[in-house]
Short mmCIF file of C-alpha atoms in Angstrom, two decimals:
data_model
loop_
_atom_site.label_atom_id
_atom_site.label_comp_id
_atom_site.label_asym_id
_atom_site.label_seq_id
_atom_site.Cartn_x
_atom_site.Cartn_y
_atom_site.Cartn_z
CA MET A 216 -20.37 13.89 18.15
CA ILE A 217 -23.38 14.27 20.52
CA LEU A 218 -21.91 11.70 22.89
CA LEU A 219 -18.44 13.39 22.68
CA ASP A 220 -20.00 16.82 23.41
CA ALA A 221 -21.92 15.29 26.30
CA LEU A 222 -18.62 13.77 27.70
CA VAL A 223 -16.88 17.17 27.46
CA GLU A 224 -19.79 18.95 29.18
CA VAL A 225 -19.68 16.36 32.12
CA LEU A 226 -15.99 16.61 32.55
CA THR A 227 -15.48 20.30 32.06
CA GLY A 228 -18.87 21.70 32.97
CA GLU A 229 -18.98 23.61 29.66
CA ALA A 230 -20.89 22.57 26.55
CA PRO A 231 -18.87 22.98 23.27
CA GLU A 232 -20.13 25.61 20.91
CA ARG A 233 -20.89 24.37 17.48
CA PRO A 234 -22.27 26.24 14.36
CA ASP A 235 -25.74 25.38 13.17
CA TYR A 236 -25.41 23.59 9.83
CA GLY A 237 -29.09 22.74 9.53
CA VAL A 238 -30.85 23.14 6.20
CA ALA A 239 -33.05 26.17 5.98
CA SER A 240 -36.73 25.50 6.33
CA VAL A 241 -38.59 24.91 3.15
CA PRO A 242 -42.26 25.87 2.52
CA ALA A 243 -44.73 23.05 2.59
CA ASP A 244 -45.27 23.18 -1.21
CA ALA A 245 -41.59 23.07 -1.85
CA ALA A 246 -41.20 20.06 0.51
CA CYS A 247 -43.85 18.27 -1.58
CA GLY A 248 -41.88 18.98 -4.63
CA ALA A 249 -38.73 17.65 -3.02
CA HIS A 250 -40.52 14.46 -2.46
CA GLY A 251 -41.58 14.19 -6.18
CA LEU A 252 -45.10 15.65 -5.57
CA VAL A 253 -46.24 18.35 -8.00
CA ASN A 254 -48.78 20.88 -6.99
CA GLU A 255 -51.59 22.15 -9.05
CA GLN A 256 -49.49 25.00 -10.50
CA GLY A 257 -46.79 22.56 -11.57
CA THR A 258 -44.15 24.02 -9.32
CA GLY A 259 -42.90 20.81 -7.70
CA ALA A 260 -39.85 20.25 -10.00
CA GLU A 261 -38.68 23.82 -9.50
CA ASP A 262 -39.05 23.55 -5.76
CA GLU A 263 -37.04 20.33 -5.86
CA ASP A 264 -34.15 22.10 -7.51
CA ASP A 265 -34.28 24.83 -4.86
CA THR A 266 -34.13 22.26 -2.17
CA ALA A 267 -31.11 20.60 -3.69
CA ALA A 268 -29.40 23.88 -4.05
CA LEU A 269 -29.79 24.62 -0.33
CA ALA A 270 -28.02 21.35 0.54
CA ASP A 271 -25.35 21.43 -2.26
CA THR A 272 -22.46 22.69 -0.12
CA ARG A 273 -22.08 20.02 2.53
CA TYR A 274 -18.56 18.48 2.28
CA GLU A 275 -16.39 16.22 4.23
CA VAL A 276 -12.68 17.30 3.96
CA MET A 277 -9.94 14.83 5.08
CA TYR A 278 -6.15 14.94 4.62
CA SER A 279 -2.96 14.12 6.31
CA LEU A 280 -0.46 16.64 7.73
CA THR A 281 3.36 15.83 7.87
CA HIS A 282 6.46 17.89 8.61
CA SER A 283 4.67 19.60 11.48
CA ASP A 284 4.41 19.39 15.31
CA ASP A 285 1.91 19.24 18.03
CA ALA A 286 1.71 23.01 18.56
CA ARG A 287 0.90 23.62 14.88
CA ALA A 288 -1.57 20.78 14.91
CA ASP A 289 -3.36 22.47 17.77
CA GLU A 290 -3.38 25.75 15.85
CA LEU A 291 -4.92 23.99 12.84
CA ARG A 292 -7.55 22.37 15.08
CA SER A 293 -8.60 25.83 16.36
CA VAL A 294 -8.81 27.25 12.85
CA LEU A 295 -10.87 24.35 11.54
CA ARG A 296 -13.37 24.79 14.34
CA THR A 297 -14.22 28.25 12.95
CA LEU A 298 -14.82 26.74 9.54
CA GLY A 299 -16.92 23.70 10.30
CA ASP A 300 -17.89 20.86 12.54
CA SER A 301 -16.73 17.30 13.37
CA VAL A 302 -13.16 18.55 13.59
CA VAL A 303 -10.57 15.86 14.23
CA VAL A 304 -6.77 16.45 14.20
CA VAL A 305 -4.98 13.44 15.66
CA GLY A 306 -1.30 12.42 15.53
CA ASP A 307 0.22 8.95 15.06
CA GLY A 308 2.77 9.45 17.80
CA GLY A 309 5.68 9.72 15.45
CA ALA A 310 8.56 12.11 15.68
CA GLY A 311 10.24 14.52 13.32
CA ASP A 312 9.40 14.52 9.66
CA HIS A 313 7.91 11.08 9.87
CA ALA A 314 5.15 12.17 12.32
CA ARG A 315 1.72 12.33 10.87
CA TRP A 316 -1.65 13.88 11.73
CA ALA A 317 -4.96 12.82 10.31
CA VAL A 318 -7.29 15.73 9.70
CA HIS A 319 -11.07 15.65 9.30
CA VAL A 320 -13.75 18.36 9.13
CA HIS A 321 -17.30 18.91 7.92
CA THR A 322 -17.51 22.28 6.16
CA ASP A 323 -18.88 24.44 3.39
CA ASP A 324 -15.53 26.05 2.80
CA ILE A 325 -13.37 23.45 1.19
CA GLY A 326 -10.56 25.85 0.11
CA PRO A 327 -9.98 27.52 3.49
CA ALA A 328 -10.13 24.15 5.28
CA ILE A 329 -7.17 22.96 3.29
CA GLU A 330 -5.29 26.20 2.73
CA SER A 331 -5.21 26.83 6.59
CA ALA A 332 -2.87 23.85 6.90
CA LEU A 333 -0.39 24.88 4.15
CA SER A 334 1.62 27.07 6.42
CA LEU A 335 1.69 24.57 9.23
CA GLY A 336 3.20 21.62 7.44
CA LYS A 337 2.94 19.46 4.34
CA VAL A 338 -0.57 18.42 3.25
CA VAL A 339 -0.99 15.07 1.51
CA GLU A 340 -3.76 12.48 0.77
CA ILE A 341 -6.55 15.07 0.36
CA ARG A 342 -10.09 13.74 0.08
CA VAL A 343 -13.23 15.85 -0.41
CA THR A 344 -16.59 14.11 -0.40
CA ASP A 345 -20.04 15.59 -1.03
CA MET A 346 -21.93 14.01 1.89
CA LEU A 347 -25.31 14.48 0.17
CA ASP A 348 -23.99 12.62 -2.89
CA PRO A 349 -21.07 10.48 -1.70
CA LEU A 350 -21.12 8.20 -4.73
CA GLY A 351 -21.03 11.10 -7.20
CA GLN A 352 -24.18 10.08 -9.01
CA GLY A 353 -25.82 13.48 -9.14
CA ARG A 354 -22.88 15.93 -9.50
CA THR A 355 -19.42 16.00 -10.79
CA HIS A 356 -17.89 16.75 -7.41
CA GLY A 357 -15.79 13.67 -6.61
CA THR A 358 -12.88 12.73 -4.43
CA THR A 359 -9.65 14.70 -4.63
CA GLU A 360 -6.44 12.99 -3.64
CA GLY A 361 -2.86 14.09 -3.87
CA THR A 362 -0.40 16.58 -2.38
CA SER A 363 -1.47 20.07 -1.48
CA GLY A 364 0.58 23.17 -1.48
CA GLN A 365 1.11 21.91 -5.06
CA ASP A 366 -2.40 21.63 -6.46
CA ASP A 367 -5.84 23.28 -6.31
CA ALA A 368 -8.15 21.93 -3.64
CA GLY A 369 -11.38 23.41 -4.72
CA PRO A 370 -14.31 21.16 -5.81
CA ALA A 371 -14.09 22.23 -9.40
CA GLY A 372 -10.34 22.07 -9.88
CA GLY A 373 -9.76 18.99 -7.79
CA ALA A 374 -12.69 16.77 -8.56
CA GLY A 375 -11.52 13.35 -9.51
CA ALA A 376 -7.90 14.57 -9.95
CA ARG A 377 -4.74 13.21 -8.31
CA ALA A 378 -1.37 14.85 -8.15
CA VAL A 379 1.71 12.76 -7.83
CA ALA A 380 5.27 13.96 -7.19
CA GLY A 381 8.66 12.36 -6.60
CA PRO A 382 10.71 13.03 -3.62
CA GLY A 383 11.58 16.66 -3.26
CA ALA A 384 9.36 17.62 -6.22
CA GLY A 385 8.04 21.12 -6.28
CA ALA A 386 4.86 22.51 -7.83
CA GLU A 387 6.28 22.47 -11.31
CA ASP A 388 6.92 18.75 -11.05
CA VAL A 389 3.43 17.71 -10.07
CA ALA A 390 1.43 16.08 -12.88
CA PRO A 391 -2.36 15.69 -12.32
CA ARG A 392 -3.91 12.32 -13.29
CA ALA A 393 -7.16 11.90 -15.19
CA SER A 394 -10.12 10.63 -13.22
CA GLY A 395 -11.31 7.12 -13.57
CA THR A 396 -10.26 3.58 -12.42
CA PRO A 397 -6.84 3.86 -10.64
CA THR A 398 -3.92 2.06 -12.31
CA ARG A 399 -2.08 -0.50 -10.11
CA SER A 400 1.43 -1.72 -10.51
CA ILE A 401 3.08 -4.71 -8.86
CA VAL A 402 6.71 -3.70 -8.25
CA SER A 403 9.11 -6.55 -7.77
CA ILE A 404 12.58 -5.89 -6.24
CA VAL A 405 14.77 -8.40 -8.08
CA ARG A 406 18.17 -8.39 -9.74
CA PRO A 407 18.56 -8.38 -13.54
CA GLY A 408 18.55 -11.77 -15.17
CA PRO A 409 16.22 -14.75 -15.71
CA LEU A 410 14.24 -14.02 -12.51
CA ALA A 411 13.61 -10.44 -13.51
CA GLU A 412 12.37 -11.65 -16.84
CA LEU A 413 10.09 -14.14 -15.01
CA PHE A 414 8.44 -11.31 -13.01
CA THR A 415 8.17 -9.14 -16.12
CA ASP A 416 6.50 -11.87 -18.13
CA ALA A 417 3.96 -12.30 -15.26
CA GLY A 418 3.06 -8.54 -15.50
CA ALA A 419 5.19 -7.02 -12.78
CA ASP A 420 7.40 -3.90 -13.00
CA VAL A 421 10.98 -4.83 -11.96
CA VAL A 422 13.30 -2.63 -9.92
CA ASP A 423 16.96 -3.54 -9.56
CA PRO A 424 18.08 -3.19 -5.86
CA GLY A 425 21.65 -2.78 -6.95
CA THR A 426 24.52 -3.58 -4.57
CA ASP A 427 23.15 -1.81 -1.52
CA GLY A 428 19.49 -1.03 -2.33
CA SER A 429 20.08 2.72 -2.55
CA GLY A 430 18.34 3.08 -5.92
CA VAL A 431 15.11 1.28 -4.95
CA ILE A 432 13.19 4.48 -4.05
CA ASP A 433 13.94 6.23 -7.20
CA GLY A 434 13.22 3.06 -9.16
CA VAL A 435 9.82 2.69 -7.60
CA PHE A 436 8.96 6.40 -8.22
CA ALA A 437 9.90 5.85 -11.88
CA VAL A 438 6.98 3.41 -12.27
CA ASP A 439 3.90 5.35 -13.39
CA ALA A 440 0.80 4.14 -11.52
CA ASP A 441 -1.75 5.36 -9.01
CA GLU A 442 -1.41 2.32 -6.64
CA TYR A 443 1.61 0.16 -5.86
CA ILE A 444 2.18 -3.23 -4.39
CA VAL A 445 5.84 -3.70 -3.66
CA LEU A 446 7.44 -7.19 -3.37
CA PRO A 447 10.86 -6.87 -1.59
CA ASN A 448 11.65 -10.53 -2.22
CA GLY A 449 14.30 -10.58 0.59
CA GLU A 450 16.44 -7.93 -1.24
CA LEU A 451 15.78 -5.04 1.32
CA SER A 452 16.56 -4.74 4.98
CA ARG A 453 13.96 -3.60 7.47
CA ALA A 454 15.52 -0.07 7.49
CA GLN A 455 15.35 0.10 3.66
CA ILE A 456 11.73 -1.00 3.73
CA GLY A 457 10.98 1.67 6.30
CA ALA A 458 12.75 4.28 4.23
CA LEU A 459 10.68 3.31 1.13
CA ASP A 460 7.42 3.37 3.04
CA ALA A 461 8.22 6.86 4.40
CA ALA A 462 9.10 8.14 0.93
CA LEU A 463 5.82 6.78 -0.57
CA ARG A 464 3.75 8.34 2.24
CA ASP A 465 5.49 11.66 1.96
CA VAL A 466 4.26 12.15 -1.59
CA GLY A 467 0.78 10.68 -0.89
CA ARG A 468 1.11 7.54 -2.99
CA HIS A 469 -1.17 4.60 -2.15
CA ALA A 470 1.11 1.61 -1.65
CA LEU A 471 1.34 -1.68 0.17
CA ILE A 472 4.78 -3.31 0.85
CA LEU A 473 4.25 -7.05 1.23
CA PRO A 474 6.40 -9.28 3.49
CA THR A 475 7.86 -11.43 0.71
CA ALA A 476 11.18 -12.77 2.13
CA SER A 477 12.20 -14.62 -1.00
CA VAL A 478 11.68 -14.67 -4.78
CA VAL A 479 9.51 -17.80 -4.49
CA GLN A 480 7.26 -15.97 -2.14
CA GLY A 481 7.07 -12.99 -4.55
CA LEU A 482 6.12 -15.33 -7.39
CA ALA A 483 3.48 -17.00 -5.26
CA ALA A 484 2.04 -13.55 -4.40
CA LEU A 485 2.08 -12.42 -7.97
CA ALA A 486 0.23 -15.55 -9.08
CA VAL A 487 -2.91 -14.49 -7.20
CA HIS A 488 -2.77 -10.78 -8.09
CA ASP A 489 -6.29 -9.47 -8.92
CA ALA A 490 -6.43 -6.00 -10.62
CA THR A 491 -10.17 -5.97 -10.53
CA THR A 492 -10.52 -5.71 -6.80
CA THR A 493 -9.47 -2.96 -4.37
CA LEU A 494 -5.85 -2.35 -3.37
CA SER A 495 -6.43 -3.60 0.17
CA LEU A 496 -8.11 -6.86 -0.90
CA ASP A 497 -5.54 -7.50 -3.65
CA GLY A 498 -2.77 -6.95 -1.20
CA PHE A 499 -4.43 -9.14 1.44
CA GLY A 500 -4.81 -12.03 -0.99
CA MET A 501 -1.22 -11.67 -2.22
CA ALA A 502 0.21 -11.49 1.36
CA ASP A 503 -1.77 -14.58 2.25
CA ALA A 504 -0.31 -16.51 -0.66
CA ALA A 505 3.20 -15.42 0.17
CA ALA A 506 2.81 -16.39 3.81
CA ALA A 507 1.57 -19.79 2.80
CA THR A 508 4.70 -20.50 0.81
CA ARG A 509 7.47 -22.11 2.75
CA HIS A 510 10.87 -21.20 1.34
CA GLY A 511 14.41 -22.37 1.45
CA TYR A 512 17.68 -21.85 -0.37
CA LEU A 513 21.24 -22.95 -0.97
CA VAL A 514 24.23 -20.75 -0.31
CA ARG A 515 27.93 -21.35 0.05
CA ALA A 516 29.49 -20.49 3.37
CA GLU A 517 31.85 -17.55 3.10
CA GLN A 518 33.80 -18.36 6.34
CA ASP A 519 33.94 -20.95 9.14
CA ALA A 520 31.05 -20.56 11.50
CA LEU A 521 28.88 -22.36 14.03
CA THR A 522 25.27 -23.06 12.89
CA LEU A 523 22.35 -24.61 14.46
CA VAL A 524 23.23 -27.95 12.90
CA GLY A 525 26.95 -27.87 13.64
CA ARG A 526 30.10 -26.16 12.46
CA CYS A 527 30.67 -25.33 8.78
CA ALA A 528 33.80 -24.44 6.89
CA ALA A 529 34.25 -21.77 4.27
CA GLY A 530 33.02 -23.19 0.96
CA ASP A 531 30.50 -25.62 2.41
CA LEU A 532 27.01 -25.68 1.02
CA LEU A 533 24.39 -24.58 3.41
CA GLY A 534 20.74 -25.53 3.13
CA VAL A 535 18.65 -22.75 4.74
CA ILE A 536 14.99 -23.11 5.49
CA GLY A 537 13.20 -19.88 6.34
CA HIS A 538 16.07 -18.05 8.16
CA ASP A 539 17.86 -20.93 9.79
CA VAL A 540 20.55 -23.26 8.50
CA ALA A 541 18.96 -26.69 8.34
CA LEU A 542 21.56 -28.87 6.49
CA ILE A 543 25.31 -28.85 5.57
CA ASP A 544 26.49 -30.80 2.59
CA GLY A 545 28.87 -30.78 -0.37
CA ASP A 546 26.47 -32.06 -3.02
CA PRO A 547 24.24 -29.29 -4.53
CA VAL A 548 21.79 -31.73 -6.11
CA GLY A 549 21.33 -33.78 -2.92
CA LEU A 550 21.06 -30.68 -0.79
CA VAL A 551 18.27 -29.22 -2.96
CA CYS A 552 16.37 -32.47 -2.73
CA ALA A 553 17.04 -32.72 1.03
CA ILE A 554 15.69 -29.35 2.00
CA THR A 555 12.66 -29.89 -0.31
CA ASP A 556 11.94 -33.13 1.46
CA ARG A 557 12.19 -31.35 4.81
CA MET A 558 9.66 -28.66 3.79
CA LEU A 559 7.29 -31.26 2.29
CA THR A 560 6.97 -33.03 5.60
CA ALA A 561 4.36 -30.37 6.53
CA GLY A 562 2.49 -31.02 3.33
CA GLY A 563 2.41 -29.27 -0.08
CA GLU A 564 1.01 -29.46 -3.57
CA LEU A 565 3.36 -27.43 -5.64
CA VAL A 566 7.21 -27.16 -5.42
CA THR A 567 8.90 -24.35 -7.27
CA VAL A 568 12.70 -24.72 -7.78
CA LEU A 569 14.88 -21.88 -9.00
CA LEU A 570 18.33 -23.15 -10.03
CA GLY A 571 21.38 -20.97 -10.52
CA GLU A 572 24.31 -21.25 -12.92
CA GLU A 573 25.94 -23.89 -10.72
CA PHE A 574 23.28 -26.30 -11.95
CA ASP A 575 23.90 -27.28 -15.53
CA GLU A 576 21.37 -29.06 -17.68
CA SER A 577 22.20 -32.58 -16.30
CA ALA A 578 22.19 -31.41 -12.65
CA THR A 579 18.78 -29.70 -13.30
CA GLU A 580 17.35 -32.82 -14.82
CA GLU A 581 18.65 -34.93 -11.91
CA VAL A 582 17.02 -32.58 -9.35
CA LEU A 583 13.67 -32.71 -11.11
CA THR A 584 13.74 -36.49 -11.64
CA ARG A 585 14.56 -37.18 -8.03
CA LEU A 586 11.90 -34.81 -6.66
CA ARG A 587 9.20 -36.13 -9.00
CA ALA A 588 10.04 -39.80 -8.27
CA GLU A 589 10.10 -39.20 -4.49
CA ASN A 590 6.93 -37.13 -4.46
CA PRO A 591 4.57 -38.39 -7.18
CA ASP A 592 1.53 -36.46 -5.90
CA VAL A 593 3.30 -33.07 -5.86
CA GLU A 594 3.78 -30.87 -8.97
CA VAL A 595 7.34 -29.79 -9.42
CA VAL A 596 8.32 -26.85 -11.71
CA SER A 597 11.77 -25.34 -12.33
CA TYR A 598 13.12 -22.08 -13.63
CA ALA A 599 16.64 -20.83 -14.28
CA ALA A 600 17.76 -18.26 -11.65
CA GLY A 601 20.94 -16.96 -13.24
CA SER A 602 24.00 -15.93 -11.29
CA GLY A 603 24.11 -14.71 -7.66
CA ARG A 604 25.17 -15.54 -4.22
CA VAL A 605 22.15 -17.81 -3.78
CA LEU A 606 22.72 -21.04 -5.76
CA ALA A 607 19.17 -22.34 -5.67
CA GLN A 608 15.80 -21.43 -4.15
CA VAL A 609 12.94 -23.73 -3.27
CA GLY A 610 9.27 -22.84 -2.56
CA VAL A 611 6.52 -25.19 -1.27
CA GLU A 612 2.89 -24.29 -1.48
#
């Protein structure tokens, strides 16, 4: 702040006026007590308590403001400057209801610092930290997170609490959570059937995307957790992912949406999920595992078309690697083996094959036998995929 104030003074010729938040002077004997030294009268411990009391109201208040505009953000900035120091109100450059301003202030007045924003927009992601005890080791004042305008923001009512609401929820719909280690849910977007059971058995919560993905947001909100890692698995368009992200941010939920473009990438990500680490580190590891998984699938052409490998007719089997058609054939077993061989040319240790209803028991056995015979150093596992437009999926790790 000293550097910023100096820059403002150089550019404008006026030094910013800032309140003095220095701690009041303490007598020498009290200072000795504060450093654990007891005088002859034994007053050191009492003076230490007095010193702590003098510095017990130093808080850092942070939150996000949505559903506002630049004019109201400027108004909030002016108000906060009368309440404390280190004021920052900065927007993300968005427009409309999706625009967002990050708010930061050092103040003794937690309530007014938050309440001053209630009439200027929607307040979410509130955090209040005692800067003299940021780890909460000496006092009960912790970090408050949630949505404001719907919960108390004071240090007593908000310490360690979190309020969560679904889209459009009012004050009566907000349910505070108990303090402690946050719960984390892995939400997998996958259709009902064997694949959904596979994710459920691995510990994920499953949300059915339906025919058009319209129920995904409500499905995710129905999962009760403090933190979310969402695996789209290729079931959502970019616009739907953007809508889900906006809905989660609007209610202040902590969530990561990972770029899993297929079910096999979702399974690879779920395999390295670590609930003991932080949300960011967990998401980073899962995203890294998904990105390292090459994926392909079989689908039947719905109409005549021109692909990168030639013309296909309606009903032809297409072998797709990533997002591009790589092979056209009429034999499903041979096509699964062919696209797997293509992907293994870049190396791999584990092949995961998900076979749909078109592959009966004998076809499944033939696929596994051929893959294992042609790639003896590679582990090959197979799971039933059930019905669907995609006939088979292959992942190589």
